[in-house]
JSON list of C-alpha atoms in Angstrom, two decimals:
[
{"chain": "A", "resi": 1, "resn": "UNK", "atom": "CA", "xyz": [0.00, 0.00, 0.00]},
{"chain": "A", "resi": 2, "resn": "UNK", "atom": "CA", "xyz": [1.21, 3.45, -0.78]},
{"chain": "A", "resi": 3, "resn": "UNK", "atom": "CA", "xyz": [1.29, 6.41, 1.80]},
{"chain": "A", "resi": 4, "resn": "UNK", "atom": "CA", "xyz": [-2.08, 7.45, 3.19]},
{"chain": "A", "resi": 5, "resn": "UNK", "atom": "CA", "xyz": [-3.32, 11.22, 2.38]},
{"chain": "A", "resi": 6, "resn": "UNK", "atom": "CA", "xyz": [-5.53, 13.09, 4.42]},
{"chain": "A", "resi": 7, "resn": "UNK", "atom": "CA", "xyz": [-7.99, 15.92, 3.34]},
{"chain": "A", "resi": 8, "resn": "UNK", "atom": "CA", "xyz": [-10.61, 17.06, 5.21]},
{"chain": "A", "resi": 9, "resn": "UNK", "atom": "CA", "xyz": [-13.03, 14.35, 7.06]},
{"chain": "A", "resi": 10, "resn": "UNK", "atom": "CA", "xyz": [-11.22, 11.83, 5.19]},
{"chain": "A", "resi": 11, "resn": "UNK", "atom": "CA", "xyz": [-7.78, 9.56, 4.25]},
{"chain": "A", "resi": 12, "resn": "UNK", "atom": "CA", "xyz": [-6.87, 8.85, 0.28]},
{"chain": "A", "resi": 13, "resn": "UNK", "atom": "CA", "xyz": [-4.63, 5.75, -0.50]},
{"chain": "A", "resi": 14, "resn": "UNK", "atom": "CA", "xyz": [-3.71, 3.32, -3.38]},
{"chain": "A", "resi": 15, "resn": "UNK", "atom": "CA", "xyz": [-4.71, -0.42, -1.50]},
{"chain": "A", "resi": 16, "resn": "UNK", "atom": "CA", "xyz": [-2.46, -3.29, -3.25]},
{"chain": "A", "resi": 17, "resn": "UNK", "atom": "CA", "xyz": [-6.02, -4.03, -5.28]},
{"chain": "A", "resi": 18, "resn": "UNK", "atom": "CA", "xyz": [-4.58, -1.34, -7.33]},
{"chain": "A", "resi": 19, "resn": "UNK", "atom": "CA", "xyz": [-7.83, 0.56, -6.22]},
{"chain": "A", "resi": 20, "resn": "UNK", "atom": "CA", "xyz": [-7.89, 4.09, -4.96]},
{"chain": "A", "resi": 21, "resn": "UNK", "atom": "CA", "xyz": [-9.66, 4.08, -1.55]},
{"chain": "A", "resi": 22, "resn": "UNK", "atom": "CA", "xyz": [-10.91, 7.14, 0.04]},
{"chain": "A", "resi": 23, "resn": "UNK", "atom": "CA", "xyz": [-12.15, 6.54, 3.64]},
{"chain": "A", "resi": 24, "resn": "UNK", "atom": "CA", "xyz": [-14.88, 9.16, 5.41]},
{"chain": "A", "resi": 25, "resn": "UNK", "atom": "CA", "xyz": [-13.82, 9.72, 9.32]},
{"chain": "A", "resi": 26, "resn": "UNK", "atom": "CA", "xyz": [-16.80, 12.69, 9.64]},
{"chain": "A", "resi": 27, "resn": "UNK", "atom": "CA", "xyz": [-19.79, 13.92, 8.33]},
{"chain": "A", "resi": 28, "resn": "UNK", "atom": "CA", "xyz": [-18.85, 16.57, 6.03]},
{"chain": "A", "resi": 29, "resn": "UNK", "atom": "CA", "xyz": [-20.19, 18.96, 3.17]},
{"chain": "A", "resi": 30, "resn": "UNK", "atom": "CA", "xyz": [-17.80, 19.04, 0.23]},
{"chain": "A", "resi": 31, "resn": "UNK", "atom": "CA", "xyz": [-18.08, 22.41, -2.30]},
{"chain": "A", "resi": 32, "resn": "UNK", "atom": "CA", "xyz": [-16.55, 22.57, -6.00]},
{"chain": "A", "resi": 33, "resn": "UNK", "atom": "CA", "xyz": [-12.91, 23.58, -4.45]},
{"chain": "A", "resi": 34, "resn": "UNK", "atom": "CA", "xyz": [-12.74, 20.06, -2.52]},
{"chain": "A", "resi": 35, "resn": "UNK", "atom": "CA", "xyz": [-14.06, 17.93, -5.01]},
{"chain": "A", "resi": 36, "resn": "UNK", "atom": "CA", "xyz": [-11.32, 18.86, -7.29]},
{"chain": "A", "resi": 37, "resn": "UNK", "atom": "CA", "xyz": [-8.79, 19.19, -4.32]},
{"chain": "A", "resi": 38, "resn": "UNK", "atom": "CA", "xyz": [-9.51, 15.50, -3.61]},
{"chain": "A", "resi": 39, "resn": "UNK", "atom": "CA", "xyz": [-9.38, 14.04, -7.00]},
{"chain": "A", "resi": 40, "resn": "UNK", "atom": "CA", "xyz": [-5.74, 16.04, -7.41]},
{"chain": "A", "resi": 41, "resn": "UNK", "atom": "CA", "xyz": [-4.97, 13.72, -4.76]},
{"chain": "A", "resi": 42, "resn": "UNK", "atom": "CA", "xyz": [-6.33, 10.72, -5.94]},
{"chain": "A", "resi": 43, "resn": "UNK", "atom": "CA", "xyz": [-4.66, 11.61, -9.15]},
{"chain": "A", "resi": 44, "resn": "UNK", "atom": "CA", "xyz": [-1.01, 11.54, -7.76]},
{"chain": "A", "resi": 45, "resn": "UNK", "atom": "CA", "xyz": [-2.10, 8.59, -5.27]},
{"chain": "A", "resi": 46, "resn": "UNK", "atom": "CA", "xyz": [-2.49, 6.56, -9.03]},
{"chain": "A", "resi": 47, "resn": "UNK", "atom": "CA", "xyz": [0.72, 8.52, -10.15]},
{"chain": "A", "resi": 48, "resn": "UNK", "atom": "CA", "xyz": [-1.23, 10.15, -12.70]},
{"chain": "A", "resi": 49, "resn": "UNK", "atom": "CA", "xyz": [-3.31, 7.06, -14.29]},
{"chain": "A", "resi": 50, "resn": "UNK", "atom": "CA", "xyz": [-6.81, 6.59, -14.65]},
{"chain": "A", "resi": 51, "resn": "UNK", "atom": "CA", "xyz": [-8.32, 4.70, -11.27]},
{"chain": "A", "resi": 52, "resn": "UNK", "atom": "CA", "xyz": [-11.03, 2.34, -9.84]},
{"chain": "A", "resi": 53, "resn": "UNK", "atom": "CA", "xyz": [-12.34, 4.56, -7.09]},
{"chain": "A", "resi": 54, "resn": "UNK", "atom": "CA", "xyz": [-14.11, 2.95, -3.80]},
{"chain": "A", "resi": 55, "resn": "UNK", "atom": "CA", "xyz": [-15.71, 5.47, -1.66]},
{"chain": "A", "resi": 56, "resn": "UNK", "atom": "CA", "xyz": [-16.05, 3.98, 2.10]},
{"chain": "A", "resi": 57, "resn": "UNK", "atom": "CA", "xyz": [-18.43, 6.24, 4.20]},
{"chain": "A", "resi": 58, "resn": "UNK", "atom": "CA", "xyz": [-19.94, 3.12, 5.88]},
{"chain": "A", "resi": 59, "resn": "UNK", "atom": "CA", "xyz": [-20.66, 5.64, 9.27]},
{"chain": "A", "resi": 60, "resn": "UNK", "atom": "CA", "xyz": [-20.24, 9.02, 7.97]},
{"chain": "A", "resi": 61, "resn": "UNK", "atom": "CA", "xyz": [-21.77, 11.02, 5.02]},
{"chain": "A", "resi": 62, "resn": "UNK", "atom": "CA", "xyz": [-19.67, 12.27, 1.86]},
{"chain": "A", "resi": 63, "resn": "UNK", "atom": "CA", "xyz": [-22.34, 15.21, 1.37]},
{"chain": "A", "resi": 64, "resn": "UNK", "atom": "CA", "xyz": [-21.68, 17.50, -1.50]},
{"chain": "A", "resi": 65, "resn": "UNK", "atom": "CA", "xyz": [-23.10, 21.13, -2.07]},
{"chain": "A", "resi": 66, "resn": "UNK", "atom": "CA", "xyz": [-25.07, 20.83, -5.34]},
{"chain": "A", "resi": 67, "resn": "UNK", "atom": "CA", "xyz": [-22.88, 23.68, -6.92]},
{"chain": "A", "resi": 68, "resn": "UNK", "atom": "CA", "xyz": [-20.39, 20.78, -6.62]},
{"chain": "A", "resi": 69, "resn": "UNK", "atom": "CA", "xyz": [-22.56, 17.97, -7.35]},
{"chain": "A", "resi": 70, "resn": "UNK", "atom": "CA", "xyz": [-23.30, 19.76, -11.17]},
{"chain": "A", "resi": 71, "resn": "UNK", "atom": "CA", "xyz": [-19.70, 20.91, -11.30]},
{"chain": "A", "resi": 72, "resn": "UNK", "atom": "CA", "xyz": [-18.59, 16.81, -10.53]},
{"chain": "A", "resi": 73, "resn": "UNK", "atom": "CA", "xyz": [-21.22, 15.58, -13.80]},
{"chain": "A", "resi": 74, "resn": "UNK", "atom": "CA", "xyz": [-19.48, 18.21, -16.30]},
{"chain": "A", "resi": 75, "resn": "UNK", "atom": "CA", "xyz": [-16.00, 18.01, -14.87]},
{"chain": "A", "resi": 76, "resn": "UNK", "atom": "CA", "xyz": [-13.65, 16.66, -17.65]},
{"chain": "A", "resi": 77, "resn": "UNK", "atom": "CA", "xyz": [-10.36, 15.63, -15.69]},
{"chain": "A", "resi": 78, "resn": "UNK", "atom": "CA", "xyz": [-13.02, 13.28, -13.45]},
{"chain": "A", "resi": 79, "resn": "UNK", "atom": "CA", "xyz": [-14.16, 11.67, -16.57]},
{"chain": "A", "resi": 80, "resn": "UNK", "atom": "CA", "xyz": [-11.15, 10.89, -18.17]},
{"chain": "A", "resi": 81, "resn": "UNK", "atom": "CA", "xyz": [-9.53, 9.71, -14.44]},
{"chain": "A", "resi": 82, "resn": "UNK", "atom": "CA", "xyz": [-12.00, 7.79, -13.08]},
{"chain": "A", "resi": 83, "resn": "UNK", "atom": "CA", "xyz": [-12.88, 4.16, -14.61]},
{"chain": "A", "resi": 84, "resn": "UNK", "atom": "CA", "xyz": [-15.06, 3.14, -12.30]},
{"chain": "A", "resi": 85, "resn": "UNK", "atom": "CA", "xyz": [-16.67, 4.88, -8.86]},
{"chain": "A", "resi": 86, "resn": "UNK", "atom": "CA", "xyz": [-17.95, 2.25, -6.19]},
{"chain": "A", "resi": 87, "resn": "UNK", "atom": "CA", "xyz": [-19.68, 3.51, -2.88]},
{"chain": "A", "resi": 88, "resn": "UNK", "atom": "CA", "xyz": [-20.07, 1.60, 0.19]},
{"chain": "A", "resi": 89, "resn": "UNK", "atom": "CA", "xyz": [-22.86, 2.67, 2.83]},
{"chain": "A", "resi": 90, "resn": "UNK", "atom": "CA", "xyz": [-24.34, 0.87, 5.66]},
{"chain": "A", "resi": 91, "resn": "UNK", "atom": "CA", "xyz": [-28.25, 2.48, 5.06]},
{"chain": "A", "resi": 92, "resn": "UNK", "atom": "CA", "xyz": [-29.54, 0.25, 2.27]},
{"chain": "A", "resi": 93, "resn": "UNK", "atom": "CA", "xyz": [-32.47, 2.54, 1.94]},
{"chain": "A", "resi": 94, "resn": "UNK", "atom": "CA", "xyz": [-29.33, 4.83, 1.07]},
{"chain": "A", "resi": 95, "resn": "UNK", "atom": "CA", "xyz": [-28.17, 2.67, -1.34]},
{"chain": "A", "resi": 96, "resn": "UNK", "atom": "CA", "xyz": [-31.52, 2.26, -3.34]},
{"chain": "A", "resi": 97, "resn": "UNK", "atom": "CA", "xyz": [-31.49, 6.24, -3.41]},
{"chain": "A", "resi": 98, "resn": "UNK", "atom": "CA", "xyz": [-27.82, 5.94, -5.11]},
{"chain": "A", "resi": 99, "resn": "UNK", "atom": "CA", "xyz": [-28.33, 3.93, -7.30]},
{"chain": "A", "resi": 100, "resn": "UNK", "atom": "CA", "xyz": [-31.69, 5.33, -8.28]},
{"chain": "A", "resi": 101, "resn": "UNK", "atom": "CA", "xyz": [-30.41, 8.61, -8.82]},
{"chain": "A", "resi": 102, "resn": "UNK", "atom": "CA", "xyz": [-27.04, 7.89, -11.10]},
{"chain": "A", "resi": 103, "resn": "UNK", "atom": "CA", "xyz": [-29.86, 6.37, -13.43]},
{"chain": "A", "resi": 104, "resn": "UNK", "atom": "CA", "xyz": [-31.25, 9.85, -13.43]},
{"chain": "A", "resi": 105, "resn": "UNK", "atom": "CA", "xyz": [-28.16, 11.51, -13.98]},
{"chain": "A", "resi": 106, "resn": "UNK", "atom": "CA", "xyz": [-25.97, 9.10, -15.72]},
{"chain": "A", "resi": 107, "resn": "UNK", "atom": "CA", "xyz": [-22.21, 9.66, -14.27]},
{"chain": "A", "resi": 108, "resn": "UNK", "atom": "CA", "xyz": [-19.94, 9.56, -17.42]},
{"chain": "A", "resi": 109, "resn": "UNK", "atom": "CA", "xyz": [-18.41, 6.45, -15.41]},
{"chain": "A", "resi": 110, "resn": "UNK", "atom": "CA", "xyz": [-19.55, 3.65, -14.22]},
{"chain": "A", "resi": 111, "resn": "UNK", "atom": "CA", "xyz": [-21.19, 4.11, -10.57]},
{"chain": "A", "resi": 112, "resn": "UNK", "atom": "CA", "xyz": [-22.67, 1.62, -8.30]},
{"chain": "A", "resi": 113, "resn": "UNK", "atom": "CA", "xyz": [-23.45, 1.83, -4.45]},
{"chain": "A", "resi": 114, "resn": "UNK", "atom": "CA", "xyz": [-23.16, -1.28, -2.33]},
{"chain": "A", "resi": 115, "resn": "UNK", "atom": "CA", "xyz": [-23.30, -2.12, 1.31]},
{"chain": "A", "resi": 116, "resn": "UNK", "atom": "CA", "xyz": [-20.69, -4.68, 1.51]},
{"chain": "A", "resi": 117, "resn": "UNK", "atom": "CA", "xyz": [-16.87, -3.73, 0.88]},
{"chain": "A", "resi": 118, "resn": "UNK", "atom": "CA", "xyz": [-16.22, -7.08, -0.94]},
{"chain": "A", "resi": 119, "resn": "UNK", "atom": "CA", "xyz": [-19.08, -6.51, -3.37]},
{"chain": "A", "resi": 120, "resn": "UNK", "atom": "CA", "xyz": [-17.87, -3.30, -4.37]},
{"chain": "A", "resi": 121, "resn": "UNK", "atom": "CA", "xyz": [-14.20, -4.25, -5.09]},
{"chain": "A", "resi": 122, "resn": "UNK", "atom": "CA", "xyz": [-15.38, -7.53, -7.28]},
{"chain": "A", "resi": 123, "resn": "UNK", "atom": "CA", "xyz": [-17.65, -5.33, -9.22]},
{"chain": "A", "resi": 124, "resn": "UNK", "atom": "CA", "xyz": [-14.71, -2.85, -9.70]},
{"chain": "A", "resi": 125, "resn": "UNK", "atom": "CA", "xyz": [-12.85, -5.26, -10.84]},
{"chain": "A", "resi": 126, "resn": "UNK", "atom": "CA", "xyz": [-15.59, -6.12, -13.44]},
{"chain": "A", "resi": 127, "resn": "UNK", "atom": "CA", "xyz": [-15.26, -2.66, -14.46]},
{"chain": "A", "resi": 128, "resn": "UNK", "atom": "CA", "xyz": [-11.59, -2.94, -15.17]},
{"chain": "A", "resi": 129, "resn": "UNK", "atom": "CA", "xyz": [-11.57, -5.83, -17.02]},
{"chain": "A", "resi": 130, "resn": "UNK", "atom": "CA", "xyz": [-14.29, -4.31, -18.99]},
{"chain": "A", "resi": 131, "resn": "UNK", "atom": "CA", "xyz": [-12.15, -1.05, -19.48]},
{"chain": "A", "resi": 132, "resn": "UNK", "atom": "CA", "xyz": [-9.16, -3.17, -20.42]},
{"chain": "A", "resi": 133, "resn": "UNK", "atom": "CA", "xyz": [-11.01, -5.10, -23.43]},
{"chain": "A", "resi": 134, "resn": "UNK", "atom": "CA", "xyz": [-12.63, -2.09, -24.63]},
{"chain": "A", "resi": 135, "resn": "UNK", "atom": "CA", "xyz": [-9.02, -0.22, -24.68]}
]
């Protein structure tokens, strides 16, 4: 595992999966200036490569203003960095409601939430092969 970053509520590291974790320690709001603060980071994590991205806020919330939430679906570097976005939340009325709403606003990646860690990282995985054979 590389060296573990921290930013904000929250810790950014590259797990030997080869998957770019970020892990929520707090409840927090994120605006525009974060979200592309934290994907810098998850950039240079990768060493500049594209990334399969799990999002762990099992006990906390990864809230974001919606100023950021329509800057995130436009944002260009995200796109072309991120292969793949898995979430994983304990609520799994929480999870319906993710999952419900990236079919209303179709991420230009694939997204899926999950409540189980394990689940998550196969279906990355899935998602990398998938990228890989489409390449």
């Amino acid at each position: 595992m590389s060296a573990t970053s921290t930013f904000k509520s929250g810790t950014i590291s590259l797990e030997e999966n080869g998957i770019v974790y970020f892990r929520s320690n707090a409840d927090e709001v994120h605006d525009k200036q974060d979200l592309i603060t934290l994907l810098d980071m998850m950039e240079e994590a990768n060493n500049g490569k594209p990334f399969l991205l799990m999002m762990l806020v099992k006990e906390h919330q990864f809230l974001m203003t919606k100023e950021a939430r329509n800057f995130f679906n436009t944002y260009k570097k995200a796109e072309q960095l991120i292969m793949a976005e898995a979430v994983v939340i304990n609520s799994t009325p929480t999870r319906i409601l993710y999952n419900l709403l990236t079919k209303l606003h179709s991420p230009k990646f694939p997204f899926k939430a999950f409540s189980e860690e394990a689940d998550a990282v196969n279906w990355l995985n899935t998602c990398s092969t998938a990228s890989v054979n489409n390449s």
